[in-house]
Amino acid sequence: MKIAYRIVTPILAVGAIVMGIFLKMFSFTVGNSDSQVNSVISAVSGLFGRSTIYEYSLFDIFKMIPQADTSKAGEDAKGLTEVASAILPELYTFIVLLVLVFAVMIAVGVIGALSDSKKKRTTEIILCACGLVLSFVCILVSNSAFEKIMNGDVNLTDLVSLFASSALATLATAVLTITEASLSAGFYAMFGIMLVIIMWTVAANMVIKTPIVHEKTYKRKKPVRSIKSLVRKK
């Protein structure tokens, strides 16, 4: 069981990091505050096979940032930090917290591979608990940022103009707004794996302490007396 623990735990930790980077982390729903206009937007989107829900992974965002082009809107174009200035405190806080979560998962993987004692396995539980606390704070910080985005504190037209090459996409922002925003599968996959590692560690400690092995009992066989010895006694 000790060997299985030292193999499985690092795999789970690395899997959490990979899913956090490549699975969709943020989900945004576009529409309009007016229900009638929103119905038209949904109908048009369905007609052209387009979804009103847009999801982005950290990997997608890393690829998009270099594409931000302030030259598209002329000399008066705003930079990315200026456009997102309303949520910069939450954004920086979220990035720091997320980096800490990744660091915790790396530590879980390394210590898990070296876990040859109950003390180290207990450390795994403590690390995952810290990761869960950091994740809860991430949720609170992101909700604050999403609320500002949905309230219109971030100008959607300026933001789209930095990334979109189509003037039509920029024009559409005059009608569209972000009606819903939330964390998505990538974040909650990491959250779930930390819970799994805690339960896996508790189960491993129980099995290692009391191995599920049936003890074999050996009974001494009685010596078989030969016929000659019996005859002599008579």
Short mmCIF file of C-alpha atoms in Angstrom, two decimals:
data_model
loop_
_atom_site.label_atom_id
_atom_site.label_comp_id
_atom_site.label_asym_id
_atom_site.label_seq_id
_atom_site.Cartn_x
_atom_site.Cartn_y
_atom_site.Cartn_z
CA MET A 1 0.00 0.00 0.00
CA LYS A 2 2.88 2.35 0.74
CA ILE A 3 4.23 1.88 -2.78
CA ALA A 4 0.76 2.42 -4.29
CA TYR A 5 0.38 5.63 -2.29
CA ARG A 6 3.75 6.96 -3.45
CA ILE A 7 2.74 6.32 -7.08
CA VAL A 8 -0.93 7.40 -7.11
CA THR A 9 -0.61 10.62 -5.07
CA PRO A 10 1.90 12.38 -7.38
CA ILE A 11 -0.22 11.36 -10.39
CA LEU A 12 -3.29 12.96 -8.81
CA ALA A 13 -1.35 16.13 -7.96
CA VAL A 14 0.11 16.49 -11.47
CA GLY A 15 -3.32 15.75 -12.96
CA ALA A 16 -4.82 18.60 -10.91
CA ILE A 17 -2.24 21.06 -12.26
CA VAL A 18 -2.74 19.92 -15.86
CA MET A 19 -6.53 20.19 -15.60
CA GLY A 20 -6.23 23.60 -13.95
CA ILE A 21 -4.25 24.87 -16.94
CA PHE A 22 -5.97 23.19 -19.89
CA LEU A 23 -9.60 22.74 -18.79
CA LYS A 24 -11.95 25.72 -19.04
CA MET A 25 -11.37 27.97 -16.02
CA PHE A 26 -13.77 30.86 -16.67
CA SER A 27 -17.27 30.88 -18.12
CA PHE A 28 -19.08 33.96 -19.47
CA THR A 29 -22.62 34.23 -20.81
CA VAL A 30 -23.41 37.14 -23.11
CA GLY A 31 -26.85 38.59 -23.64
CA ASN A 32 -28.88 41.66 -22.80
CA SER A 33 -30.64 42.87 -19.68
CA ASP A 34 -33.84 43.29 -21.69
CA SER A 35 -35.61 39.91 -21.84
CA GLN A 36 -37.04 40.50 -25.33
CA VAL A 37 -33.67 41.52 -26.77
CA ASN A 38 -32.08 38.59 -24.99
CA SER A 39 -34.58 36.21 -26.62
CA VAL A 40 -33.70 37.62 -30.05
CA ILE A 41 -29.97 37.21 -29.32
CA SER A 42 -30.49 33.58 -28.28
CA ALA A 43 -32.58 32.89 -31.39
CA VAL A 44 -30.00 34.45 -33.73
CA SER A 45 -27.17 32.62 -32.00
CA GLY A 46 -29.00 29.31 -32.38
CA LEU A 47 -29.77 30.08 -36.03
CA PHE A 48 -26.09 30.58 -36.84
CA GLY A 49 -24.93 27.74 -34.60
CA ARG A 50 -23.24 30.07 -32.13
CA SER A 51 -23.35 29.77 -28.38
CA THR A 52 -23.91 32.64 -26.00
CA ILE A 53 -21.60 30.94 -23.48
CA TYR A 54 -17.87 31.51 -23.82
CA GLU A 55 -15.38 29.52 -21.77
CA TYR A 56 -11.64 30.06 -21.47
CA SER A 57 -8.86 28.02 -19.95
CA LEU A 58 -5.67 29.51 -18.54
CA PHE A 59 -3.93 28.19 -21.64
CA ASP A 60 -6.41 30.06 -23.87
CA ILE A 61 -5.83 33.27 -21.93
CA PHE A 62 -2.05 32.92 -22.15
CA LYS A 63 -2.42 32.66 -25.93
CA MET A 64 -4.80 35.62 -26.15
CA ILE A 65 -2.78 38.15 -24.14
CA PRO A 66 -0.03 38.63 -26.79
CA GLN A 67 -2.79 39.22 -29.37
CA ALA A 68 -4.03 42.36 -27.59
CA ASP A 69 -3.44 45.09 -30.14
CA THR A 70 -3.98 48.71 -29.15
CA SER A 71 -3.23 49.88 -32.69
CA LYS A 72 -6.62 48.60 -33.86
CA ALA A 73 -8.45 51.49 -32.26
CA GLY A 74 -5.98 54.19 -33.17
CA GLU A 75 -3.83 56.43 -31.04
CA ASP A 76 -6.48 56.77 -28.33
CA ALA A 77 -6.73 53.01 -27.78
CA LYS A 78 -6.63 51.86 -24.21
CA GLY A 79 -4.19 49.25 -23.02
CA LEU A 80 -5.29 45.97 -21.46
CA THR A 81 -4.45 47.10 -17.92
CA GLU A 82 -6.37 50.34 -18.45
CA VAL A 83 -9.44 48.53 -19.79
CA ALA A 84 -9.41 46.09 -16.87
CA SER A 85 -8.41 48.67 -14.25
CA ALA A 86 -11.66 48.21 -12.30
CA ILE A 87 -10.88 44.57 -11.55
CA LEU A 88 -7.07 44.71 -11.38
CA PRO A 89 -6.91 44.31 -7.56
CA GLU A 90 -9.09 41.19 -7.74
CA LEU A 91 -7.21 39.95 -10.82
CA TYR A 92 -3.79 40.23 -9.19
CA THR A 93 -5.07 38.65 -5.98
CA PHE A 94 -6.62 35.76 -7.91
CA ILE A 95 -3.37 35.16 -9.83
CA VAL A 96 -1.32 35.08 -6.61
CA LEU A 97 -3.79 32.70 -4.95
CA LEU A 98 -3.89 30.44 -7.99
CA VAL A 99 -0.09 30.29 -8.12
CA LEU A 100 -0.11 29.31 -4.44
CA VAL A 101 -2.64 26.56 -5.17
CA PHE A 102 -0.36 25.24 -7.94
CA ALA A 103 2.61 25.42 -5.54
CA VAL A 104 0.63 23.43 -2.96
CA MET A 105 -0.16 20.75 -5.55
CA ILE A 106 3.51 20.55 -6.55
CA ALA A 107 4.44 20.11 -2.88
CA VAL A 108 1.74 17.44 -2.52
CA GLY A 109 3.18 15.57 -5.49
CA VAL A 110 6.79 15.73 -4.25
CA ILE A 111 6.00 14.79 -0.65
CA GLY A 112 3.60 12.10 -1.86
CA ALA A 113 6.39 10.46 -3.86
CA LEU A 114 8.58 10.46 -0.73
CA SER A 115 5.88 9.49 1.78
CA ASP A 116 7.39 6.61 3.73
CA SER A 117 5.87 7.50 7.09
CA LYS A 118 2.54 8.50 8.62
CA LYS A 119 3.96 11.95 9.45
CA LYS A 120 4.56 12.73 5.77
CA ARG A 121 1.14 11.44 4.81
CA THR A 122 -0.40 13.66 7.50
CA THR A 123 1.52 16.57 5.95
CA GLU A 124 -0.27 15.76 2.67
CA ILE A 125 -3.63 16.21 4.38
CA ILE A 126 -2.55 19.55 5.86
CA LEU A 127 -1.27 20.78 2.48
CA CYS A 128 -4.50 19.81 0.72
CA ALA A 129 -6.51 21.53 3.46
CA CYS A 130 -4.46 24.69 2.86
CA GLY A 131 -5.14 24.33 -0.86
CA LEU A 132 -8.86 24.11 -0.20
CA VAL A 133 -8.76 27.26 1.93
CA LEU A 134 -6.89 29.09 -0.84
CA SER A 135 -9.47 27.82 -3.34
CA PHE A 136 -12.33 29.18 -1.22
CA VAL A 137 -10.64 32.59 -1.16
CA CYS A 138 -10.21 32.34 -4.95
CA ILE A 139 -13.95 31.85 -5.29
CA LEU A 140 -14.69 34.92 -3.14
CA VAL A 141 -12.21 37.09 -5.06
CA SER A 142 -13.44 35.92 -8.46
CA ASN A 143 -17.07 36.52 -7.49
CA SER A 144 -16.17 40.12 -6.60
CA ALA A 145 -14.49 40.58 -10.01
CA PHE A 146 -17.37 38.92 -11.88
CA GLU A 147 -19.88 41.21 -10.16
CA LYS A 148 -17.97 44.26 -11.38
CA ILE A 149 -17.82 42.85 -14.91
CA MET A 150 -21.58 42.19 -14.99
CA ASN A 151 -22.24 45.67 -13.58
CA GLY A 152 -20.42 47.16 -16.56
CA ASP A 153 -17.33 48.43 -14.71
CA VAL A 154 -15.26 46.83 -17.48
CA ASN A 155 -16.02 48.32 -20.89
CA LEU A 156 -16.81 45.33 -23.10
CA THR A 157 -16.34 47.32 -26.32
CA ASP A 158 -12.82 48.41 -25.37
CA LEU A 159 -11.97 44.86 -24.29
CA VAL A 160 -13.22 43.20 -27.47
CA SER A 161 -11.49 45.79 -29.64
CA LEU A 162 -8.14 44.65 -28.24
CA PHE A 163 -8.61 41.04 -29.36
CA ALA A 164 -11.19 40.96 -32.18
CA SER A 165 -10.03 41.46 -35.76
CA SER A 166 -13.63 41.96 -36.92
CA ALA A 167 -15.34 45.34 -36.70
CA LEU A 168 -18.66 43.46 -36.51
CA ALA A 169 -17.60 41.79 -33.25
CA THR A 170 -16.80 45.18 -31.75
CA LEU A 171 -20.09 46.59 -33.01
CA ALA A 172 -22.01 43.71 -31.40
CA THR A 173 -20.85 44.83 -27.97
CA ALA A 174 -23.18 47.81 -28.27
CA VAL A 175 -26.05 45.34 -27.79
CA LEU A 176 -24.36 42.54 -25.86
CA THR A 177 -23.35 42.53 -22.22
CA ILE A 178 -22.03 39.84 -19.91
CA THR A 179 -25.07 38.57 -18.03
CA GLU A 180 -23.38 35.75 -16.13
CA ALA A 181 -19.80 34.91 -15.17
CA SER A 182 -18.38 32.10 -13.06
CA LEU A 183 -15.47 29.77 -12.50
CA SER A 184 -15.67 26.65 -14.60
CA ALA A 185 -14.56 22.99 -14.75
CA GLY A 186 -10.80 23.57 -14.57
CA PHE A 187 -11.00 25.25 -11.19
CA TYR A 188 -13.44 22.80 -9.65
CA ALA A 189 -11.44 19.84 -10.99
CA MET A 190 -8.48 21.00 -8.89
CA PHE A 191 -10.78 21.55 -5.93
CA GLY A 192 -12.18 18.04 -6.30
CA ILE A 193 -8.80 16.36 -6.62
CA MET A 194 -7.62 17.94 -3.38
CA LEU A 195 -10.62 16.37 -1.64
CA VAL A 196 -9.83 13.05 -3.32
CA ILE A 197 -6.21 13.18 -2.11
CA ILE A 198 -7.38 13.83 1.47
CA MET A 199 -9.77 10.86 1.38
CA TRP A 200 -7.15 8.70 -0.36
CA THR A 201 -4.58 9.57 2.32
CA VAL A 202 -6.97 8.79 5.18
CA ALA A 203 -7.82 5.44 3.58
CA ALA A 204 -4.13 4.67 2.98
CA ASN A 205 -3.28 5.41 6.61
CA MET A 206 -6.02 3.06 7.79
CA VAL A 207 -4.91 0.25 5.51
CA ILE A 208 -1.23 0.67 6.37
CA LYS A 209 -2.02 0.69 10.10
CA THR A 210 -4.24 -2.38 9.86
CA PRO A 211 -3.31 -4.35 6.75
CA ILE A 212 -6.14 -6.24 5.11
CA VAL A 213 -4.28 -9.54 5.09
CA HIS A 214 -5.54 -12.83 6.43
CA GLU A 215 -3.00 -14.22 8.84
CA LYS A 216 -2.09 -17.82 8.22
CA THR A 217 -2.01 -20.11 11.21
CA TYR A 218 0.23 -23.12 11.11
CA LYS A 219 -0.71 -26.19 13.13
CA ARG A 220 1.89 -28.76 13.99
CA LYS A 221 0.99 -32.07 12.51
CA LYS A 222 0.94 -35.04 14.79
CA PRO A 223 3.71 -37.51 13.98
CA VAL A 224 2.48 -40.59 12.19
CA ARG A 225 3.44 -43.73 14.03
CA SER A 226 4.64 -46.62 11.96
CA ILE A 227 3.06 -50.07 12.18
CA LYS A 228 6.34 -51.58 13.47
CA SER A 229 6.41 -49.27 16.49
CA LEU A 230 2.86 -50.22 17.37
CA VAL A 231 3.68 -53.95 17.09
CA ARG A 232 6.71 -53.62 19.33
CA LYS A 233 4.68 -51.90 22.06
CA LYS A 234 2.30 -54.80 22.08
#
